PDB file of C-alpha atoms in Angstrom:
ATOM      1  CA  MET A   1     -85.485  89.574 -19.918  1.00  0.00           C
ATOM      2  CA  PRO A   2     -80.951  88.611 -20.366  1.00  0.00           C
ATOM      3  CA  LYS A   3     -79.597  90.101 -23.883  1.00  0.00           C
ATOM      4  CA  ASN A   4     -78.842  87.729 -26.028  1.00  0.00           C
ATOM      5  CA  ILE A   5     -75.717  87.615 -26.557  1.00  0.00           C
ATOM      6  CA  PHE A   6     -75.195  86.027 -29.786  1.00  0.00           C
ATOM      7  CA  SER A   7     -77.064  89.402 -31.123  1.00  0.00           C
ATOM      8  CA  ARG A   8     -75.327  91.069 -33.940  1.00  0.00           C
ATOM      9  CA  GLY A   9     -74.887  93.603 -32.539  1.00  0.00           C
ATOM     10  CA  HIS A  10     -73.126  92.049 -29.177  1.00  0.00           C
ATOM     11  CA  SER A  11     -70.293  89.919 -31.504  1.00  0.00           C
ATOM     12  CA  ARG A  12     -67.078  91.418 -30.668  1.00  0.00           C
ATOM     13  CA  THR A  13     -67.632  91.274 -27.898  1.00  0.00           C
ATOM     14  CA  LEU A  14     -66.858  87.821 -27.024  1.00  0.00           C
ATOM     15  CA  THR A  15     -64.524  87.359 -24.356  1.00  0.00           C
ATOM     16  CA  ARG A  16     -61.657  84.640 -24.064  1.00  0.00           C
ATOM     17  CA  HIS A  17     -63.698  82.434 -21.217  1.00  0.00           C
ATOM     18  CA  HIS A  18     -66.794  82.315 -24.098  1.00  0.00           C
ATOM     19  CA  LYS A  19     -64.751  80.995 -27.082  1.00  0.00           C
ATOM     20  CA  ILE A  20     -63.777  78.322 -23.909  1.00  0.00           C
ATOM     21  CA  ALA A  21     -66.342  77.297 -23.345  1.00  0.00           C
ATOM     22  CA  MET A  22     -67.948  77.489 -26.151  1.00  0.00           C
ATOM     23  CA  ALA A  23     -65.010  74.926 -27.340  1.00  0.00           C
ATOM     24  CA  GLY A  24     -66.036  72.657 -24.193  1.00  0.00           C
ATOM     25  CA  VAL A  25     -69.656  72.165 -25.276  1.00  0.00           C
ATOM     26  CA  ALA A  26     -68.572  70.936 -28.923  1.00  0.00           C
ATOM     27  CA  THR A  27     -66.191  68.728 -27.643  1.00  0.00           C
ATOM     28  CA  LEU A  28     -68.869  67.402 -25.165  1.00  0.00           C
ATOM     29  CA  GLY A  29     -71.060  67.026 -27.542  1.00  0.00           C
ATOM     30  CA  ALA A  30     -69.070  64.922 -30.396  1.00  0.00           C
ATOM     31  CA  ALA A  31     -68.583  62.354 -27.241  1.00  0.00           C
ATOM     32  CA  ALA A  32     -71.792  61.767 -26.737  1.00  0.00           C
ATOM     33  CA  ILE A  33     -72.254  61.610 -30.565  1.00  0.00           C
ATOM     34  CA  GLY A  34     -69.875  58.749 -30.557  1.00  0.00           C
ATOM     35  CA  LEU A  35     -71.023  56.642 -27.448  1.00  0.00           C
ATOM     36  CA  SER A  36     -74.417  56.827 -28.969  1.00  0.00           C
ATOM     37  CA  ALA A  37     -72.490  55.280 -31.632  1.00  0.00           C
ATOM     38  CA  VAL A  38     -71.549  52.056 -29.506  1.00  0.00           C
ATOM     39  CA  PRO A  39     -74.141  48.540 -29.299  1.00  0.00           C
ATOM     40  CA  SER A  40     -76.139  48.721 -26.004  1.00  0.00           C
ATOM     41  CA  ASP A  41     -74.337  45.163 -25.726  1.00  0.00           C
ATOM     42  CA  ALA A  42     -70.987  46.082 -25.837  1.00  0.00           C
ATOM     43  CA  SER A  43     -68.388  46.353 -23.431  1.00  0.00           C
ATOM     44  CA  THR A  44     -67.749  50.118 -21.743  1.00  0.00           C
ATOM     45  CA  LYS A  45     -63.935  48.893 -20.836  1.00  0.00           C
ATOM     46  CA  THR A  46     -61.428  50.916 -22.358  1.00  0.00           C
ATOM     47  CA  THR A  47     -58.249  49.397 -24.352  1.00  0.00           C
ATOM     48  CA  THR A  48     -55.663  50.375 -21.939  1.00  0.00           C
ATOM     49  CA  GLU A  49     -57.113  47.384 -19.709  1.00  0.00           C
ATOM     50  CA  ALA A  50     -54.712  44.599 -19.737  1.00  0.00           C
ATOM     51  CA  ALA A  51     -55.318  41.286 -21.555  1.00  0.00           C
ATOM     52  CA  GLN A  52     -55.045  38.112 -19.542  1.00  0.00           C
ATOM     53  CA  PRO A  53     -53.064  35.579 -20.564  1.00  0.00           C
ATOM     54  CA  ALA A  54     -54.984  32.471 -22.377  1.00  0.00           C
ATOM     55  CA  ALA A  55     -54.616  29.007 -20.297  1.00  0.00           C
ATOM     56  CA  VAL A  56     -51.907  26.941 -21.304  1.00  0.00           C
ATOM     57  CA  ALA A  57     -52.289  23.362 -21.241  1.00  0.00           C
ATOM     58  CA  PHE A  58     -50.418  20.582 -20.455  1.00  0.00           C
ATOM     59  CA  SER A  59     -50.541  16.902 -19.288  1.00  0.00           C
ATOM     60  CA  THR A  60     -48.320  15.113 -16.585  1.00  0.00           C
ATOM     61  CA  GLU A  61     -47.576  12.056 -19.395  1.00  0.00           C
ATOM     62  CA  GLN A  62     -45.372  13.721 -21.360  1.00  0.00           C
ATOM     63  CA  ILE A  63     -43.337  14.595 -17.984  1.00  0.00           C
ATOM     64  CA  LYS A  64     -42.995  11.104 -17.217  1.00  0.00           C
ATOM     65  CA  ASP A  65     -42.033  10.506 -20.847  1.00  0.00           C
ATOM     66  CA  VAL A  66     -39.292  13.246 -20.506  1.00  0.00           C
ATOM     67  CA  LYS A  67     -38.023  11.993 -17.305  1.00  0.00           C
ATOM     68  CA  ALA A  68     -37.698   8.365 -18.679  1.00  0.00           C
ATOM     69  CA  SER A  69     -36.136   9.206 -21.712  1.00  0.00           C
ATOM     70  CA  VAL A  70     -33.672  11.217 -19.341  1.00  0.00           C
ATOM     71  CA  THR A  71     -33.333   8.216 -17.016  1.00  0.00           C
ATOM     72  CA  ASP A  72     -32.609   5.950 -19.935  1.00  0.00           C
ATOM     73  CA  GLN A  73     -29.995   8.517 -21.553  1.00  0.00           C
ATOM     74  CA  MET A  74     -28.643   8.574 -18.171  1.00  0.00           C
ATOM     75  CA  ALA A  75     -28.562   4.895 -17.542  1.00  0.00           C
ATOM     76  CA  GLY A  76     -26.940   4.441 -20.992  1.00  0.00           C
ATOM     77  CA  ALA A  77     -24.265   6.385 -20.364  1.00  0.00           C
ATOM     78  CA  SER A  78     -23.357   4.506 -17.018  1.00  0.00           C
ATOM     79  CA  LEU A  79     -23.155   1.312 -19.017  1.00  0.00           C
ATOM     80  CA  LYS A  80     -21.236   2.688 -22.113  1.00  0.00           C
ATOM     81  CA  ALA A  81     -18.876   3.841 -18.351  1.00  0.00           C
ATOM     82  CA  GLU A  82     -18.777   0.728 -17.060  1.00  0.00           C
ATOM     83  CA  GLN A  83     -17.896  -0.891 -20.556  1.00  0.00           C
ATOM     84  CA  ILE A  84     -15.075   1.608 -21.444  1.00  0.00           C
ATOM     85  CA  ALA A  85     -14.101   0.482 -17.482  1.00  0.00           C
ATOM     86  CA  ALA A  86     -13.928  -2.597 -18.098  1.00  0.00           C
ATOM     87  CA  LYS A  87     -12.306  -3.165 -21.571  1.00  0.00           C
ATOM     88  CA  LYS A  88      -9.346  -0.722 -19.735  1.00  0.00           C
ATOM     89  CA  LYS A  89      -8.895  -2.964 -16.710  1.00  0.00           C
ATOM     90  CA  ALA A  90      -9.449  -5.735 -19.297  1.00  0.00           C
ATOM     91  CA  ASP A  91      -6.569  -3.787 -21.729  1.00  0.00           C
ATOM     92  CA  ALA A  92      -4.707  -3.273 -18.402  1.00  0.00           C
ATOM     93  CA  ALA A  93      -4.770  -6.808 -17.246  1.00  0.00           C
ATOM     94  CA  ALA A  94      -3.851  -8.345 -20.724  1.00  0.00           C
ATOM     95  CA  ALA A  95      -0.828  -6.102 -21.324  1.00  0.00           C
ATOM     96  CA  ALA A  96       0.187  -6.743 -17.557  1.00  0.00           C
ATOM     97  CA  LYS A  97       0.538 -10.450 -18.568  1.00  0.00           C
ATOM     98  CA  LYS A  98       2.133  -9.591 -21.455  1.00  0.00           C
ATOM     99  CA  LYS A  99       5.127  -8.174 -19.868  1.00  0.00           C
ATOM    100  CA  ALA A 100       5.204 -10.895 -16.995  1.00  0.00           C
ATOM    101  CA  ALA A 101       5.461 -13.842 -20.024  1.00  0.00           C
ATOM    102  CA  ALA A 102       7.828 -11.028 -21.853  1.00  0.00           C
ATOM    103  CA  GLU A 103       9.529 -11.015 -18.353  1.00  0.00           C
ATOM    104  CA  ALA A 104       9.661 -14.439 -17.733  1.00  0.00           C
ATOM    105  CA  ALA A 105      11.418 -15.143 -21.334  1.00  0.00           C
ATOM    106  CA  LYS A 106      13.795 -12.965 -21.255  1.00  0.00           C
ATOM    107  CA  LYS A 107      15.100 -14.858 -18.101  1.00  0.00           C
ATOM    108  CA  LYS A 108      14.182 -17.426 -19.253  1.00  0.00           C
ATOM    109  CA  ALA A 109      17.011 -16.716 -22.121  1.00  0.00           C
ATOM    110  CA  GLU A 110      19.101 -15.399 -19.927  1.00  0.00           C
ATOM    111  CA  ALA A 111      19.294 -18.377 -17.864  1.00  0.00           C
ATOM    112  CA  ALA A 112      19.792 -20.527 -20.498  1.00  0.00           C
ATOM    113  CA  ARG A 113      22.587 -17.977 -21.438  1.00  0.00           C
ATOM    114  CA  LYS A 114      24.560 -17.910 -18.793  1.00  0.00           C
ATOM    115  CA  ALA A 115      24.055 -21.972 -18.737  1.00  0.00           C
ATOM    116  CA  LYS A 116      25.249 -22.525 -22.485  1.00  0.00           C
ATOM    117  CA  GLU A 117      28.526 -20.119 -21.056  1.00  0.00           C
ATOM    118  CA  ALA A 118      28.701 -21.523 -17.648  1.00  0.00           C
ATOM    119  CA  ALA A 119      28.573 -24.974 -19.480  1.00  0.00           C
ATOM    120  CA  SER A 120      31.622 -23.470 -21.588  1.00  0.00           C
ATOM    121  CA  ARG A 121      33.485 -22.579 -19.038  1.00  0.00           C
ATOM    122  CA  ASP A 122      33.340 -25.858 -18.039  1.00  0.00           C
ATOM    123  CA  ALA A 123      34.463 -27.842 -21.053  1.00  0.00           C
ATOM    124  CA  LYS A 124      36.981 -25.270 -21.422  1.00  0.00           C
ATOM    125  CA  ARG A 125      38.456 -26.070 -17.434  1.00  0.00           C
ATOM    126  CA  ALA A 126      38.123 -29.771 -18.500  1.00  0.00           C
ATOM    127  CA  GLN A 127      40.431 -28.895 -21.833  1.00  0.00           C
ATOM    128  CA  VAL A 128      42.940 -27.014 -20.162  1.00  0.00           C
ATOM    129  CA  LYS A 129      42.901 -28.562 -17.429  1.00  0.00           C
ATOM    130  CA  LYS A 130      43.457 -32.083 -19.908  1.00  0.00           C
ATOM    131  CA  ALA A 131      45.767 -30.327 -21.839  1.00  0.00           C
ATOM    132  CA  ALA A 132      48.499 -29.368 -18.792  1.00  0.00           C
ATOM    133  CA  ALA A 133      47.906 -32.318 -16.738  1.00  0.00           C
ATOM    134  CA  LYS A 134      50.927 -34.410 -17.273  1.00  0.00           C
ATOM    135  CA  SER A 135      51.582 -37.251 -19.738  1.00  0.00           C
ATOM    136  CA  TYR A 136      53.234 -40.311 -17.900  1.00  0.00           C
ATOM    137  CA  PRO A 137      54.947 -43.447 -20.029  1.00  0.00           C
ATOM    138  CA  ASN A 138      53.208 -46.602 -18.528  1.00  0.00           C
ATOM    139  CA  ASN A 139      56.715 -48.420 -17.625  1.00  0.00           C
ATOM    140  CA  LEU A 140      58.845 -47.801 -14.798  1.00  0.00           C
ATOM    141  CA  ASP A 141      60.307 -44.510 -15.673  1.00  0.00           C
ATOM    142  CA  GLY A 142      57.513 -43.147 -16.088  1.00  0.00           C
ATOM    143  CA  TRP A 143      55.523 -44.720 -12.593  1.00  0.00           C
ATOM    144  CA  ILE A 144      58.547 -43.356 -10.865  1.00  0.00           C
ATOM    145  CA  ARG A 145      58.298 -39.795 -12.252  1.00  0.00           C
ATOM    146  CA  GLU A 146      54.236 -40.110 -11.528  1.00  0.00           C
ATOM    147  CA  SER A 147      54.890 -40.928  -8.380  1.00  0.00           C
ATOM    148  CA  LEU A 148      57.306 -37.655  -7.562  1.00  0.00           C
ATOM    149  CA  ASP A 149      54.689 -35.142  -8.910  1.00  0.00           C
ATOM    150  CA  VAL A 150      52.470 -36.597  -6.319  1.00  0.00           C
ATOM    151  CA  MET A 151      54.453 -37.007  -3.314  1.00  0.00           C
ATOM    152  CA  LYS A 152      55.433 -33.459  -4.113  1.00  0.00           C
ATOM    153  CA  LYS A 153      51.973 -32.059  -4.098  1.00  0.00           C
ATOM    154  CA  HIS A 154      52.131 -33.878   0.129  1.00  0.00           C
ATOM    155  CA  GLY A 155      55.437 -33.088   1.220  1.00  0.00           C
ATOM    156  CA  ILE A 156      56.778 -36.951   0.903  1.00  0.00           C
ATOM    157  CA  PRO A 157      60.294 -36.646   0.457  1.00  0.00           C
ATOM    158  CA  GLY A 158      62.447 -38.785  -1.986  1.00  0.00           C
ATOM    159  CA  SER A 159      64.794 -38.976  -5.561  1.00  0.00           C
ATOM    160  CA  TYR A 160      64.229 -40.652  -9.056  1.00  0.00           C
ATOM    161  CA  ASP A 161      67.359 -42.634  -8.540  1.00  0.00           C
ATOM    162  CA  GLY A 162      66.819 -43.860  -5.008  1.00  0.00           C
ATOM    163  CA  ILE A 163      63.463 -45.391  -5.631  1.00  0.00           C
ATOM    164  CA  LYS A 164      64.324 -46.816  -9.248  1.00  0.00           C
ATOM    165  CA  ARG A 165      67.309 -48.534  -7.138  1.00  0.00           C
ATOM    166  CA  ASN A 166      65.249 -49.626  -4.663  1.00  0.00           C
ATOM    167  CA  ILE A 167      62.484 -51.004  -7.005  1.00  0.00           C
ATOM    168  CA  ILE A 168      65.076 -52.829  -8.600  1.00  0.00           C
ATOM    169  CA  ARG A 169      66.427 -54.955  -5.796  1.00  0.00           C
ATOM    170  CA  GLU A 170      62.614 -55.201  -4.345  1.00  0.00           C
ATOM    171  CA  SER A 171      61.214 -56.302  -7.720  1.00  0.00           C
ATOM    172  CA  SER A 172      63.267 -56.408 -11.206  1.00  0.00           C
ATOM    173  CA  GLY A 173      60.643 -53.557 -11.994  1.00  0.00           C
ATOM    174  CA  ASN A 174      57.876 -56.307 -11.942  1.00  0.00           C
ATOM    175  CA  PRO A 175      54.414 -54.218 -10.359  1.00  0.00           C
ATOM    176  CA  LYS A 176      52.843 -57.995 -10.153  1.00  0.00           C
ATOM    177  CA  ALA A 177      55.583 -59.063  -7.703  1.00  0.00           C
ATOM    178  CA  ILE A 178      54.871 -60.889  -4.907  1.00  0.00           C
ATOM    179  CA  ASN A 179      57.049 -63.211  -2.002  1.00  0.00           C
ATOM    180  CA  ASN A 180      55.611 -66.136  -0.850  1.00  0.00           C
ATOM    181  CA  TRP A 181      58.212 -67.506   0.947  1.00  0.00           C
ATOM    182  CA  ASP A 182      59.906 -64.823   3.056  1.00  0.00           C
ATOM    183  CA  ILE A 183      58.391 -64.612   7.247  1.00  0.00           C
ATOM    184  CA  ASN A 184      55.453 -61.812   5.719  1.00  0.00           C
ATOM    185  CA  ALA A 185      54.120 -64.859   3.516  1.00  0.00           C
ATOM    186  CA  ILE A 186      54.659 -67.398   6.995  1.00  0.00           C
ATOM    187  CA  ASN A 187      52.283 -64.842   8.649  1.00  0.00           C
ATOM    188  CA  GLY A 188      49.901 -64.300   6.204  1.00  0.00           C
ATOM    189  CA  VAL A 189      50.781 -60.986   4.738  1.00  0.00           C
ATOM    190  CA  PRO A 190      52.872 -61.393   1.500  1.00  0.00           C
ATOM    191  CA  SER A 191      54.916 -58.402   0.428  1.00  0.00           C
ATOM    192  CA  LYS A 192      53.638 -57.200  -3.398  1.00  0.00           C
ATOM    193  CA  GLY A 193      54.174 -55.126  -6.145  1.00  0.00           C
ATOM    194  CA  LEU A 194      57.293 -52.680  -6.858  1.00  0.00           C
ATOM    195  CA  LEU A 195      58.334 -51.787  -4.112  1.00  0.00           C
ATOM    196  CA  GLN A 196      57.353 -54.770  -2.230  1.00  0.00           C
ATOM    197  CA  VAL A 197      54.478 -53.587   0.534  1.00  0.00           C
ATOM    198  CA  ILE A 198      52.866 -55.457   2.809  1.00  0.00           C
ATOM    199  CA  PRO A 199      48.967 -55.260   3.072  1.00  0.00           C
ATOM    200  CA  PRO A 200      49.000 -53.911   6.109  1.00  0.00           C
ATOM    201  CA  THR A 201      51.495 -50.742   5.728  1.00  0.00           C
ATOM    202  CA  PHE A 202      49.977 -50.185   1.778  1.00  0.00           C
ATOM    203  CA  LYS A 203      46.746 -49.043   3.679  1.00  0.00           C
ATOM    204  CA  ALA A 204      48.286 -47.657   6.496  1.00  0.00           C
ATOM    205  CA  TYR A 205      50.467 -45.062   4.630  1.00  0.00           C
ATOM    206  CA  HIS A 206      48.048 -44.908   0.992  1.00  0.00           C
ATOM    207  CA  VAL A 207      48.603 -40.851   0.036  1.00  0.00           C
ATOM    208  CA  PRO A 208      44.772 -40.129  -0.848  1.00  0.00           C
ATOM    209  CA  GLY A 209      44.862 -39.311  -5.256  1.00  0.00           C
ATOM    210  CA  THR A 210      45.858 -42.411  -5.838  1.00  0.00           C
ATOM    211  CA  SER A 211      44.730 -46.146  -6.513  1.00  0.00           C
ATOM    212  CA  TRP A 212      43.710 -48.883  -3.690  1.00  0.00           C
ATOM    213  CA  ASP A 213      44.682 -51.456  -5.328  1.00  0.00           C
ATOM    214  CA  ILE A 214      48.393 -52.564  -4.014  1.00  0.00           C
ATOM    215  CA  TYR A 215      49.416 -54.010  -7.725  1.00  0.00           C
ATOM    216  CA  ASP A 216      48.933 -50.020  -9.003  1.00  0.00           C
ATOM    217  CA  PRO A 217      52.961 -48.970  -9.793  1.00  0.00           C
ATOM    218  CA  VAL A 218      51.702 -45.288  -8.905  1.00  0.00           C
ATOM    219  CA  ALA A 219      50.149 -46.508  -5.487  1.00  0.00           C
ATOM    220  CA  ASN A 220      52.486 -48.439  -4.806  1.00  0.00           C
ATOM    221  CA  ILE A 221      55.573 -46.485  -4.815  1.00  0.00           C
ATOM    222  CA  THR A 222      53.949 -43.889  -3.195  1.00  0.00           C
ATOM    223  CA  ALA A 223      52.302 -45.863  -0.481  1.00  0.00           C
ATOM    224  CA  ALA A 224      56.435 -47.711   0.273  1.00  0.00           C
ATOM    225  CA  CYS A 225      58.302 -43.916  -0.150  1.00  0.00           C
ATOM    226  CA  ASN A 226      55.282 -42.341   2.091  1.00  0.00           C
ATOM    227  CA  TYR A 227      56.320 -45.249   5.493  1.00  0.00           C
ATOM    228  CA  ALA A 228      60.203 -45.109   4.068  1.00  0.00           C
ATOM    229  CA  ALA A 229      59.725 -41.307   4.599  1.00  0.00           C
ATOM    230  CA  ASP A 230      57.816 -41.920   8.474  1.00  0.00           C
ATOM    231  CA  ARG A 231      60.521 -44.973   8.991  1.00  0.00           C
ATOM    232  CA  TYR A 232      63.734 -43.750   7.626  1.00  0.00           C
ATOM    233  CA  GLY A 233      62.988 -40.315   6.998  1.00  0.00           C
ATOM    234  CA  SER A 234      63.346 -40.902   2.428  1.00  0.00           C
ATOM    235  CA  MET A 235      63.192 -43.751   0.429  1.00  0.00           C
ATOM    236  CA  ASP A 236      66.798 -42.688  -0.757  1.00  0.00           C
ATOM    237  CA  ASN A 237      67.730 -44.100   3.208  1.00  0.00           C
ATOM    238  CA  VAL A 238      66.835 -47.654   2.466  1.00  0.00           C
ATOM    239  CA  PHE A 239      69.650 -49.805   1.113  1.00  0.00           C
ATOM    240  CA  GLY A 240      68.205 -52.813   2.455  1.00  0.00           C
ATOM    241  CA  ALA A 241      64.670 -55.042   3.677  1.00  0.00           C
ATOM    242  CA  TYR A 242      62.949 -52.529   5.397  1.00  0.00           C
TER     243      TYR A 242
END
């Protein structure tokens, strides 16, 4: 029969291995006690196992609502952008119209100003022309002087004395004088006016810028001097009937 290793006489002979074995037995006993305290229907899984995530409940109606809300927001933003663009376009059109109206008014004012200035210049020129125009007395002296100025413009020769001398001989200075007894009168074309010119000669030698009335003093003198210049070189060379 083996010896009791726990006897008094051998208590000092416990080796290191014996001590470890005893500690292991004690530990196993404690574990057994612990297991016996757990209920029989309890889970034996260790607490180190990861917990399963809980199921998340969701609804398609919520997604639809969110989508509709986003769509509405986008539609609203698009409409607002269109309204802003339309307003900008309208403002630009109004500004362009206003600018065009201002330019038209400016052009109209400028045209009116130029027209006014032109009218003013024309009026001034007329005044200057009127002031510059010579005035002649309505008598034989004035008629001869005015005729000489017209003749000068057209290059028709003649002098004051030569014209006056022939007028006194032909009509005595009467612009309405008419010869109803000479050969011309017999032929139906009587001599008329200051220098006794027959109508065909007056018409042929009429000087532009004068009247077509054969009895007009200036017209009669200039036409007669034009004829005398063509036939005699000048009225100064005429000393009798011509």
